[in-house]
Short mmCIF file of C-alpha atoms in Angstrom, two decimals:
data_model
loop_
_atom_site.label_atom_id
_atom_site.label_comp_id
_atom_site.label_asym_id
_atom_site.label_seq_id
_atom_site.Cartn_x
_atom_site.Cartn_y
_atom_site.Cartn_z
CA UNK A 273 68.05 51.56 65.87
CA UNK A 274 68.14 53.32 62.94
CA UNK A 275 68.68 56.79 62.79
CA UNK A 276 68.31 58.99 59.89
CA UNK A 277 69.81 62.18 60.01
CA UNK A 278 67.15 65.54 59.36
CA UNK A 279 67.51 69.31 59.51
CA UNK A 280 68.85 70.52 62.59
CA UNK A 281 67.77 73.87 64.13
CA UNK A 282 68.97 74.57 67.11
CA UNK A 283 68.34 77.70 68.13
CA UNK A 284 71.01 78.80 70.40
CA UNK A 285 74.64 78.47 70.01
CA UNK A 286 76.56 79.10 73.06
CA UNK A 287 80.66 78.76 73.85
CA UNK A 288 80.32 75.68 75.28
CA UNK A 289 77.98 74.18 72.48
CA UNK A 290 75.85 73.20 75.98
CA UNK A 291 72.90 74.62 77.07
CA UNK A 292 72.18 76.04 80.58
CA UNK A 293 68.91 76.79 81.47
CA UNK A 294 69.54 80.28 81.54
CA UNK A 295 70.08 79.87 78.13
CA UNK A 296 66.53 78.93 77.12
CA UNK A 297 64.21 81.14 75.82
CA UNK A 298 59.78 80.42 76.02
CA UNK A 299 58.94 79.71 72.54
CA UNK A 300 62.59 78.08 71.54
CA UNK A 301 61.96 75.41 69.28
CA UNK A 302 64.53 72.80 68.62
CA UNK A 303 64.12 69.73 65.92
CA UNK A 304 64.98 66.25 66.32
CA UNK A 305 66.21 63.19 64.22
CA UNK A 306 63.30 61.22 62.51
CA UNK A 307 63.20 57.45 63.90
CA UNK A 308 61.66 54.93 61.12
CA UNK A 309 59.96 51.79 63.36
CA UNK A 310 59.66 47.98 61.81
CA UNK A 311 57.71 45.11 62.97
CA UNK A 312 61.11 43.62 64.31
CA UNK A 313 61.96 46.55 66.42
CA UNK A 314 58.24 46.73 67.86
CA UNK A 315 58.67 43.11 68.47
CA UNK A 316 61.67 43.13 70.22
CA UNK A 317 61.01 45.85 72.58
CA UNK A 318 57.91 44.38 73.57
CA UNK A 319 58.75 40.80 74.30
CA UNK A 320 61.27 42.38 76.74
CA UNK A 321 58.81 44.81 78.29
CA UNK A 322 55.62 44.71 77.12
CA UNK A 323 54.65 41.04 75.51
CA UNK A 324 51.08 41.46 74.82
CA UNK A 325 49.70 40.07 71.34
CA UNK A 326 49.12 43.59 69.97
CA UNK A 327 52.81 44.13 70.36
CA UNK A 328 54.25 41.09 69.68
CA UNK A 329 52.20 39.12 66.67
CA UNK A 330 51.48 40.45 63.66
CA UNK A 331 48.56 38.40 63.07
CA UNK A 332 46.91 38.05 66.12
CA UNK A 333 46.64 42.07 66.68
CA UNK A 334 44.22 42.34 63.70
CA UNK A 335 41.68 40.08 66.49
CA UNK A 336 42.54 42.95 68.92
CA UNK A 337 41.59 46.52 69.77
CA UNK A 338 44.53 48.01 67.52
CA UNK A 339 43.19 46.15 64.81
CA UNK A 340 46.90 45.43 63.88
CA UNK A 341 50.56 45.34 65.13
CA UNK A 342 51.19 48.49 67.28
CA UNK A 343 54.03 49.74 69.81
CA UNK A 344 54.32 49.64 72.51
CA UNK A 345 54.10 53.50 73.72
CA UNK A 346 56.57 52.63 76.51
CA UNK A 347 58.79 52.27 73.20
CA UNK A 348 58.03 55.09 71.36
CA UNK A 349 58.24 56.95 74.90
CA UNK A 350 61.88 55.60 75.14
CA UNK A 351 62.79 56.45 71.18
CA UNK A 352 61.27 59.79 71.91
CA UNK A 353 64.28 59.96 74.78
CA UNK A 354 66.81 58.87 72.08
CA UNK A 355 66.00 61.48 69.85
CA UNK A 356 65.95 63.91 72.30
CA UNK A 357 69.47 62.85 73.67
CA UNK A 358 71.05 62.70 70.55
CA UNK A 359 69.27 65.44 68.46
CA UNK A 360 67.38 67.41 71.31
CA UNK A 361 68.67 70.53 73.07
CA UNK A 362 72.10 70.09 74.55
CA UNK A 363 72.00 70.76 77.74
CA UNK A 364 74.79 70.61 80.22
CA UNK A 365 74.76 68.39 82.65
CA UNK A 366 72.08 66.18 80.78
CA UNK A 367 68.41 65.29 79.91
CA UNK A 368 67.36 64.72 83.70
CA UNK A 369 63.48 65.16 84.73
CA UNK A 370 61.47 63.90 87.81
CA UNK A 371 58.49 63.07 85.53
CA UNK A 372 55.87 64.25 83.47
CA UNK A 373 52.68 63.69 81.36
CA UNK A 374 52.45 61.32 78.78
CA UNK A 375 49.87 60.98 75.94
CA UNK A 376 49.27 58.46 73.54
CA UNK A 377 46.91 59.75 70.81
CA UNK A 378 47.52 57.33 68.50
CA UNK A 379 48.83 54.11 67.41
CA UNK A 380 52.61 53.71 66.07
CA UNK A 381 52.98 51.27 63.42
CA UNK A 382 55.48 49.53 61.70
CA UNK A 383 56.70 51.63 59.14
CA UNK A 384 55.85 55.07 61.11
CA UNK A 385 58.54 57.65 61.28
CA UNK A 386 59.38 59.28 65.22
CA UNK A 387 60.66 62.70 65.66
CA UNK A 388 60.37 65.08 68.61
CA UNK A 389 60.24 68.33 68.07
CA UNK A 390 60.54 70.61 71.21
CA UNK A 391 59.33 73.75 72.36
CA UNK A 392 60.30 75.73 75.58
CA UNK A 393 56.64 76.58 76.98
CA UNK A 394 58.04 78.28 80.21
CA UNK A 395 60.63 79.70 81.78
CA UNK B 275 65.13 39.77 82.67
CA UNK B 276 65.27 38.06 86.03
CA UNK B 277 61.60 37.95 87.38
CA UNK B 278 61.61 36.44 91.01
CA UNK B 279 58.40 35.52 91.66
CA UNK B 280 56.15 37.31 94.59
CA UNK B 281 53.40 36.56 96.75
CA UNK B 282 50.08 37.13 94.12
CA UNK B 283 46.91 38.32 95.92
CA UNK B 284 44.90 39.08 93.37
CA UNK B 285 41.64 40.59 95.14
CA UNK B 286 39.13 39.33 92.58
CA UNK B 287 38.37 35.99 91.08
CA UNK B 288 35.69 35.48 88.10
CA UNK B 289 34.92 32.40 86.11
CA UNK B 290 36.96 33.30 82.82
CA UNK B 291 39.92 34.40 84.89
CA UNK B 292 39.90 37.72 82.94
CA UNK B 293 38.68 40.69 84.52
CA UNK B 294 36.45 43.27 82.98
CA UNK B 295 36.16 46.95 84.07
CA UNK B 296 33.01 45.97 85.97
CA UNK B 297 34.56 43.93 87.84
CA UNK B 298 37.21 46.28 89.24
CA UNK B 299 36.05 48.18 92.45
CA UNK B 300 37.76 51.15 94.43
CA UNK B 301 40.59 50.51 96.74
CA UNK B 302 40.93 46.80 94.92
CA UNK B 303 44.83 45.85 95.11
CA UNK B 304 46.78 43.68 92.68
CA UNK B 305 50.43 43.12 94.01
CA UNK B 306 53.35 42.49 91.48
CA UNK B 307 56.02 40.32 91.10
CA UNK B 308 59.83 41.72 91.72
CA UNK B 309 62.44 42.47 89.04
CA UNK B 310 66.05 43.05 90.29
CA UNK B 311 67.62 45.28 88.02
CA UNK B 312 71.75 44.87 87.56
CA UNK B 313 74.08 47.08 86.44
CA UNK B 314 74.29 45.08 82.74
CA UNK B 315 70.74 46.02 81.97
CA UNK B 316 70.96 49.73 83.04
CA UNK B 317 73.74 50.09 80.76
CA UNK B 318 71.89 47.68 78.16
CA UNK B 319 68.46 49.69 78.09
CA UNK B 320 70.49 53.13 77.90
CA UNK B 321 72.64 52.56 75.32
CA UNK B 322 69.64 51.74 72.90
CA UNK B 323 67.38 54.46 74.51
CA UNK B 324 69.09 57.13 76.82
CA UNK B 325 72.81 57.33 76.03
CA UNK B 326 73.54 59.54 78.66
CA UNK B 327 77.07 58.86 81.07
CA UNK B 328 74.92 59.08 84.54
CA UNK B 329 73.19 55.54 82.69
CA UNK B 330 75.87 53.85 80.98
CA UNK B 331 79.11 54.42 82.40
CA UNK B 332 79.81 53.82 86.02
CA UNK B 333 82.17 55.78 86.34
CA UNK B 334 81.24 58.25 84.78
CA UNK B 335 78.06 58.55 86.20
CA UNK B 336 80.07 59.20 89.71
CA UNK B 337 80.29 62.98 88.43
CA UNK B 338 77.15 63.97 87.44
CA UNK B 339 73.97 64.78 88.88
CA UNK B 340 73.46 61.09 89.86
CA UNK B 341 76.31 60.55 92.02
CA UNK B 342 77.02 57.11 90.92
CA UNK B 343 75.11 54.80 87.81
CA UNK B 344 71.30 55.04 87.82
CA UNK B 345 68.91 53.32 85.75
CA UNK B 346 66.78 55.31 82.83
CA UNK B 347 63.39 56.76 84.05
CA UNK B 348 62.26 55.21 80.97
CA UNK B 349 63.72 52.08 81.41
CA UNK B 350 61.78 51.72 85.18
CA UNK B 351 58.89 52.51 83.27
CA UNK B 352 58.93 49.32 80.42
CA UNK B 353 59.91 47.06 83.98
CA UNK B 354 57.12 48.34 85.18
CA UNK B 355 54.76 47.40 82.21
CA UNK B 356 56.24 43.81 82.27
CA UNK B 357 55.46 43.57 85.71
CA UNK B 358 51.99 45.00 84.73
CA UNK B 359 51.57 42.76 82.13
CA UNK B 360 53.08 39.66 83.91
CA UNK B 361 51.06 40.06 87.23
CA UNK B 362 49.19 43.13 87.33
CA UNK B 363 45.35 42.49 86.94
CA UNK B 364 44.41 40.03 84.25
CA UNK B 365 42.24 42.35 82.46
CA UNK B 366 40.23 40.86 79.01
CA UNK B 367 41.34 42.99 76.05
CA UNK B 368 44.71 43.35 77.62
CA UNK B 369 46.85 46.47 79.73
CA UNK B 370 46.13 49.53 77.33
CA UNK B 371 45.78 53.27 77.30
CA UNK B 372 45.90 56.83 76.24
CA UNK B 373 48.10 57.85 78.74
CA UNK B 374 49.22 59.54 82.33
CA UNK B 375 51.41 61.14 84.64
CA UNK B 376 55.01 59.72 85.48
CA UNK B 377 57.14 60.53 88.87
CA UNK B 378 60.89 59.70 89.12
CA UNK B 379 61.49 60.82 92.71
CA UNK B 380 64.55 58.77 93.36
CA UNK B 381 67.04 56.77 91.28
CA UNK B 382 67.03 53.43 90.75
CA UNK B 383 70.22 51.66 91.39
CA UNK B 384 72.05 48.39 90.28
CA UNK B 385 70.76 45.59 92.77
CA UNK B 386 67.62 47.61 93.19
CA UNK B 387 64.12 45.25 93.23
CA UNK B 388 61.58 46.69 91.25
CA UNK B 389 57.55 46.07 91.84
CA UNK B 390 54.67 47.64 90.73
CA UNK B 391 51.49 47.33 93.40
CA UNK B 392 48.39 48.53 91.83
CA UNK B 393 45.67 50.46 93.51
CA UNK B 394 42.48 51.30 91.78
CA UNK B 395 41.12 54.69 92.93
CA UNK B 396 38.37 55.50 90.49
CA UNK B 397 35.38 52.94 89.49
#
């Protein structure tokens, strides 16, 4: 992957440099790394894990309902956990959740830049 | 990936082979085949996606949270696309959408067999 490095604000400094949830605030924002995707990354993930023709061949996704190559989300779902482990809020212990809602409002395409900003909505 | 192959019953037959939303009816089940994930793929997935000890270090991962090596949430998620895509319901126009809800509720574990029965609840 490659990352390129953007403005960091974290919010919160603490000791430790880690996070507890007692140290989150509603309304914290923190910023993330940008990701920049290419055909050969959206390729690769998807002839692992998702090898349909929108995903995986440039030419035959214009025949398709993306019109052209797209992600796989369950990529840019698993960049979006990259970014968050490596540029998100550092909390101790980890980046651990038992789920959560996923939308997909849009295609990614090759040549789109990923980041994930976050916001604490509650506490 | 290792996919073992399982026993297919695919509820619903039509002439094309595809399957169209109309012909998809409630409480219709598609089974899935079976991936066995190992602890070289856990580690393989994370360090690209969720670089986190509990995922790529086994031991490591034996004091956190996880008690012991666990596979990314994000990672069970792409196996479960493959398996989707691979021997979920052979739908025209391909597996596609706008999104949903995820649940983790227990970790998956080297030597752990993966599969992905579908159930469709709404016509």
């Amino acid at each position: 992957m490659t990352m390129t490095q953007a403005r960091s604000e974290a919010a919160t400094e603490t000791p430790s440099g880690r996070l507890y949830l007692d140290d989150l605030h509603v309304g914290q924002r923190f910023a993330s790394e940008t990701h920049t995707l290419d055909e050969a990354q959206i390729k690769e993930f998807a002839f692992q894990f998702d090898p349909q023709p929108f995903h995986t061949d440039k030419q035959a996704a214009e025949r398709t309902f993306f019109n052209g190559l797209a992600a796989s989300g369950w990529h840019t779902a698993a960049i979006t956990m990259r970014l968050n482990v490596e540029s998100g809020p550092p909390l101790a212990g980890g980046i651990v959740g038992t789920g959560g809602e996923l939308s997909w409002p849009a295609p990614t395409r090759p040549g789109d830049r990923c980041r994930h900003p976050l916001l604490t909505l509650r506490g």
